Short mmCIF file of C-alpha atoms in Angstrom, two decimals:
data_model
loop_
_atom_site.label_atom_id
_atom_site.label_comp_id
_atom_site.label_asym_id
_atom_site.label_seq_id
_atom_site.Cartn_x
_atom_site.Cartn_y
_atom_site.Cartn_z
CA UNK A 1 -1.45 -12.67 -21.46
CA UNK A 2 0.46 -9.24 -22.18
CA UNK A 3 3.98 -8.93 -20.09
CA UNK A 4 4.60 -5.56 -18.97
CA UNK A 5 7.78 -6.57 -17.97
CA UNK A 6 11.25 -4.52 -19.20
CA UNK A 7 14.30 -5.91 -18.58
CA UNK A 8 15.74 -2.72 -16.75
CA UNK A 9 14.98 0.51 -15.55
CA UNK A 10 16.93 2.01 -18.68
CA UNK A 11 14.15 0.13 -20.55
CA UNK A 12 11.53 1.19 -18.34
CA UNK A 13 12.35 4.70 -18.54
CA UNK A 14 12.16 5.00 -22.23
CA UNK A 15 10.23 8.02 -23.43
CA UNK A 16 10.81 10.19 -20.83
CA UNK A 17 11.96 13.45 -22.36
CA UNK A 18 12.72 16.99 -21.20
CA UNK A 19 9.67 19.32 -20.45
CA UNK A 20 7.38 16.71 -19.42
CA UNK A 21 5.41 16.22 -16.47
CA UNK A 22 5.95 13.27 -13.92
CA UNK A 23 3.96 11.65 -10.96
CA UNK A 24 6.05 10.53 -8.92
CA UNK A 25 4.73 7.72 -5.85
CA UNK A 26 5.69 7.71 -2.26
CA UNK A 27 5.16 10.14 1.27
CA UNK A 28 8.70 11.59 2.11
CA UNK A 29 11.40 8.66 2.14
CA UNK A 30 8.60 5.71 2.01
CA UNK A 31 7.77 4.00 -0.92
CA UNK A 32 9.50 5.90 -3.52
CA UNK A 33 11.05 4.71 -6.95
CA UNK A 34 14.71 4.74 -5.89
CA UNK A 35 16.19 2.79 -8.73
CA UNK A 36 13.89 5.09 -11.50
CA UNK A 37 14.78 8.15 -9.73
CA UNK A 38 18.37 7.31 -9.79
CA UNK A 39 18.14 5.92 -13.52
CA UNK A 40 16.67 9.63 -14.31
CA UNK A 41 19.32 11.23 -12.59
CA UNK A 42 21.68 10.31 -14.92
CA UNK A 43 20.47 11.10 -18.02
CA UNK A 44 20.52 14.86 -19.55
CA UNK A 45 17.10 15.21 -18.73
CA UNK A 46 15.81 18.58 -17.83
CA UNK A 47 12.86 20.92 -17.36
CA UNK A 48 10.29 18.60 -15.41
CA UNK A 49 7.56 19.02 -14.06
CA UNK A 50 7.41 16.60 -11.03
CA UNK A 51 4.13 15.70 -9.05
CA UNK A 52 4.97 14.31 -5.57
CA UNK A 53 3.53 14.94 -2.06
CA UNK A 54 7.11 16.32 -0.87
CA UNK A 55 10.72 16.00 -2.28
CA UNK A 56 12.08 13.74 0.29
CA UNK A 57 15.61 15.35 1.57
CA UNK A 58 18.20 16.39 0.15
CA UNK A 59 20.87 13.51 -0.88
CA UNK A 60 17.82 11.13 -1.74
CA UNK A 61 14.99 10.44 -3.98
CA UNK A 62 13.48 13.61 -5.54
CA UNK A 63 16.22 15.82 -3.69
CA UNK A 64 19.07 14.41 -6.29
CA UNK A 65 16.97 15.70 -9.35
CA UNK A 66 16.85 19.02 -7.64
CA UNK A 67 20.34 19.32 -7.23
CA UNK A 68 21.37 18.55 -10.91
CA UNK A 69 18.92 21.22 -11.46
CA UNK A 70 16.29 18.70 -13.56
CA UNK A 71 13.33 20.08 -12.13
CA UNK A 72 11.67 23.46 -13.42
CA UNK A 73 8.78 22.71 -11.08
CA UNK A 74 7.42 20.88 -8.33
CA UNK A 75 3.60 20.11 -7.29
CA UNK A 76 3.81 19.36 -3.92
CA UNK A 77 1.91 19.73 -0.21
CA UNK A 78 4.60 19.75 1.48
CA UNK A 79 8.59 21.11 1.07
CA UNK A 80 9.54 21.05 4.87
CA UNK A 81 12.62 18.43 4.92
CA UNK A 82 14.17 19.34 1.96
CA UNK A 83 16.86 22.40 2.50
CA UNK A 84 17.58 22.70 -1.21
CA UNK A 85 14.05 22.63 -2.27
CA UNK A 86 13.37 25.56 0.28
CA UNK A 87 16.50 27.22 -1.38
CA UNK A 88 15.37 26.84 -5.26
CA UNK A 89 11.79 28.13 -4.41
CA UNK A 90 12.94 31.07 -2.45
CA UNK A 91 14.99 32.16 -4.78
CA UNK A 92 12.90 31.82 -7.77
CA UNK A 93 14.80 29.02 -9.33
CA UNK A 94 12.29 26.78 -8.62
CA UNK A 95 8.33 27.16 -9.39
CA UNK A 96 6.62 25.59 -6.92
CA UNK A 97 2.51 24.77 -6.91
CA UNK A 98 1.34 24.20 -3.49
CA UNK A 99 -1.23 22.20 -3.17
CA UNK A 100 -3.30 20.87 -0.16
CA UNK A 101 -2.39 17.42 0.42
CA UNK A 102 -5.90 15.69 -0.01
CA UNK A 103 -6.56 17.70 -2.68
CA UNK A 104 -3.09 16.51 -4.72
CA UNK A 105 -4.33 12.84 -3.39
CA UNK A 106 -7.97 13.46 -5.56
CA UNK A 107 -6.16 15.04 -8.42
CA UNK A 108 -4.26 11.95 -8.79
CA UNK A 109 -7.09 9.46 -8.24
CA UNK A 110 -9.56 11.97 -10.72
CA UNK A 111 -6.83 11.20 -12.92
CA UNK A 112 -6.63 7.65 -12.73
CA UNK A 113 -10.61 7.53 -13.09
CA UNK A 114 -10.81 9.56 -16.09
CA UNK A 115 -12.76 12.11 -14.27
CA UNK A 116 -11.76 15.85 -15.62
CA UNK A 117 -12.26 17.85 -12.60
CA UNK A 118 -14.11 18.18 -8.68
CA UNK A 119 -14.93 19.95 -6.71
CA UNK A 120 -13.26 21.00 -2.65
CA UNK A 121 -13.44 22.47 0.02
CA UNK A 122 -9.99 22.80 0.60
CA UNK A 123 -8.70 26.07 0.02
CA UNK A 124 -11.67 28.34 -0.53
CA UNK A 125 -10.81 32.01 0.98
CA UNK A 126 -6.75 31.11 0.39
CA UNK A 127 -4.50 31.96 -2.16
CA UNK A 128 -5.23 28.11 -3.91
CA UNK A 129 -7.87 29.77 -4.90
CA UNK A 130 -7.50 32.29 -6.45
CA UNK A 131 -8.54 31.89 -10.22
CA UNK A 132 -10.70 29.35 -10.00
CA UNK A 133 -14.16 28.62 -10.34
CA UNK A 134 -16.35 28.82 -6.94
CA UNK A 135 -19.77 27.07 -6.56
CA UNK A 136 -21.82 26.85 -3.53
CA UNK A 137 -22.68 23.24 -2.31
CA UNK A 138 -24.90 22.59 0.76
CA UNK A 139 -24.22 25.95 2.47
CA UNK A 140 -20.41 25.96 1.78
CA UNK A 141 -18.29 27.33 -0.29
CA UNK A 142 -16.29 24.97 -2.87
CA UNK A 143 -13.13 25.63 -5.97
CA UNK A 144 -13.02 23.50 -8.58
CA UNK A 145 -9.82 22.04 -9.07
CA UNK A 146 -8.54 19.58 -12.67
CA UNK A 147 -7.44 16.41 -12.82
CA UNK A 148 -3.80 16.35 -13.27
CA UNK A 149 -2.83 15.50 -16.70
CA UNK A 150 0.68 13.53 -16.66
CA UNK A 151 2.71 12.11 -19.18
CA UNK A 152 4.26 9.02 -16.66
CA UNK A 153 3.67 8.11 -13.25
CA UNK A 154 6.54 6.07 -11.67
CA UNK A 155 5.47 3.65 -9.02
CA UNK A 156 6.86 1.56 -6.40
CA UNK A 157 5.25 -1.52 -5.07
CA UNK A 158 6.55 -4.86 -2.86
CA UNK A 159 5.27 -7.01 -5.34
CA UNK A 160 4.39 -7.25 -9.18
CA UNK A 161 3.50 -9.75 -11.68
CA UNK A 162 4.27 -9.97 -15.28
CA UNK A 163 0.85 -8.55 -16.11
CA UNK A 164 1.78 -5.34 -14.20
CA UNK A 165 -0.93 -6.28 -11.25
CA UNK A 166 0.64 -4.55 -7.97
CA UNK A 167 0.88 -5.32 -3.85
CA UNK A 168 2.00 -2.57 -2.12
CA UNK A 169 3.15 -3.43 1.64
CA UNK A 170 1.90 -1.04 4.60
CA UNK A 171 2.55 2.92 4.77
CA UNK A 172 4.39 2.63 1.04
CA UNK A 173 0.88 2.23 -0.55
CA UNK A 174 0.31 6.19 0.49
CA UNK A 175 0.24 7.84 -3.25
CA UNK A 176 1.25 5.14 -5.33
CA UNK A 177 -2.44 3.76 -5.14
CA UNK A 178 -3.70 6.76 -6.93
CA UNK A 179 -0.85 7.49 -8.86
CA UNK A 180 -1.13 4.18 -10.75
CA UNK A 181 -2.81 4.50 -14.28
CA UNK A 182 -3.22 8.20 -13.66
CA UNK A 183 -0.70 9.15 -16.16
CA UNK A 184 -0.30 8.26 -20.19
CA UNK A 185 2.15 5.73 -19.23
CA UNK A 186 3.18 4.35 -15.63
CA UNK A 187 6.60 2.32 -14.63
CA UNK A 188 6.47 0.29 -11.84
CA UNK A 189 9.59 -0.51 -10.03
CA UNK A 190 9.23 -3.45 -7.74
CA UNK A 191 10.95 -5.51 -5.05
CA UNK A 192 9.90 -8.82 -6.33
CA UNK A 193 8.95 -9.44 -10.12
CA UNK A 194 6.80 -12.94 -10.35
CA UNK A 195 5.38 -14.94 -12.62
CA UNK A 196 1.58 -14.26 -13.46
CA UNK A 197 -0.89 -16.52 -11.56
CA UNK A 198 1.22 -16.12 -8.37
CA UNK A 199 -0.19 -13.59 -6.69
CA UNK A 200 -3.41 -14.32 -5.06
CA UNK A 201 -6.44 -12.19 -6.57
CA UNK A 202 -7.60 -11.24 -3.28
CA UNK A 203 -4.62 -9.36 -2.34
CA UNK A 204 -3.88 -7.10 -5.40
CA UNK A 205 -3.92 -3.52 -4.88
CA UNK A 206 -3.45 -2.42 -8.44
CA UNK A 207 -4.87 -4.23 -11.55
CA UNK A 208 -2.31 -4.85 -14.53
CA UNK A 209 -4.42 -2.86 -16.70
CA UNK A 210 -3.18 0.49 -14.60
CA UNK A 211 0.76 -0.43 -15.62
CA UNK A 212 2.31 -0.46 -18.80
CA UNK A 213 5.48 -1.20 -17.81
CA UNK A 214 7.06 -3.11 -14.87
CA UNK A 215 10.71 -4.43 -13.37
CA UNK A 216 12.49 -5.63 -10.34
CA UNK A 217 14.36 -2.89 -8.99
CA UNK A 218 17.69 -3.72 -6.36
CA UNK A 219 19.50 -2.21 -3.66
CA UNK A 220 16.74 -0.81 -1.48
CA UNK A 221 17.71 1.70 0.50
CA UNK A 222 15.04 2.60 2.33
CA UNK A 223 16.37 5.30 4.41
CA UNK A 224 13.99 6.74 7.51
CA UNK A 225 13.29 10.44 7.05
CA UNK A 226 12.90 11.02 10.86
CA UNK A 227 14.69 8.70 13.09
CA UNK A 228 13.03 8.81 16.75
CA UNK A 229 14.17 6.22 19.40
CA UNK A 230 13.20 5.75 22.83
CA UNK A 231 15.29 7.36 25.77
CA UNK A 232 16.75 4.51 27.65
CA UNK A 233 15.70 4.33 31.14
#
């Protein structure tokens, strides 16, 4: 059997260079790579091109390579919690592709399948667009949008295996399911790191075969984006 496993996240993010592109898993705070995102942070690397559904806030996550100023552009469907984010893009620091959120979901998972574009209705008659090839399907209009073509995805997942096979645990399985294998090479950072043979076949998410390399990461934080409580009576 292979190991995937590194022994750290320095290990784990070996390769990653400036100008490249990045997937990056996880729906606003939830399920994101804290301990790669952090590891990234403090290297000199600059000019990426990050792939994420949103960049979390602003002291967090994504929002802490946007304030060193590591990012040259963001793919995202969403930039709503993020004040610096909305700052960069407005004024023209920051390129920013917009991208309708099921539509970044099947770029990913076209990706991970090897398939080199589709074909949506999302966007026809909108500025996404504009550019690209229109065919008529059924009565309705469709664009063709590509696969996205990464050169790492970073993951996060509960639980991992030696062999790289994945368990995600409730909402945090949101883009990390597609992101997985949809990239030359994908890291995934985990809360527990087992042996292989002790997670139970029926329960993997993600196959081994999707990850190159894997670790334990520490020190979840696991902040909550939007805290609402109940009134009290």
């Amino acid at each position: 059997m292979i190991t995937k496993k590194v022994n750290s996240v320095h290990d784990a993010i070996t390769g990653i260079e400036s100008g490249m592109t990045i997937m990056f898993g996880g729906f606003g705070l939830c399920g994101i790579p804290e301990n790669t995102i952090a590891a990234l942070v403090k290297t000199p690397i600059t000019d990426l091109t990050c792939i994420s559904n949103n960049a979390g806030v602003d002291d967090f996550g994504l929002g802490l390579l946007l304030q060193k100023r590591q990012v040259k552009k963001m793919i995202s469907s969403y930039v709503g919690e993020n004040a610096e984010f909305e700052r960069q893009m407005l004024s023209g620091e920051l390129e920013v592709e917009l991208t309708p959120q099921g539509t970044l979901a099947e770029k990913c998972r076209a990706a991970q399948a090897g398939i080199p574009a589709f074909f949506t209705p999302a966007g026809y008659g909108t500025e996404v667009a504009e550019g690209k090839e229109i065919r008529e399907f059924n009565g309705k209009m469709h664009i063709m949008e590509h696969a996205f073509k990464a050169d790492f995805a970073i993951v996060k997942a509960w639980k991992g295996d030696e062999a790289g096979n994945l368990i995600f645990k409730g909402t945090a399985r949101n883009f990390n399911a597609c992101m997985a294998g949809a990239a030359k090479i994908t890291i995934a950072e985990v809360e527990e790191l087992v042996p292989v043979g002790t997670l139970d076949p029926n329960q993997i998410h993600i196959p081994g075969i999707m990850v190159q390399r894997i670790f334990q990461g520490e020190k979840f934080e696991k902040r909550i984006e939007q805290r609402t409580v109940r009134q009290k009576n």
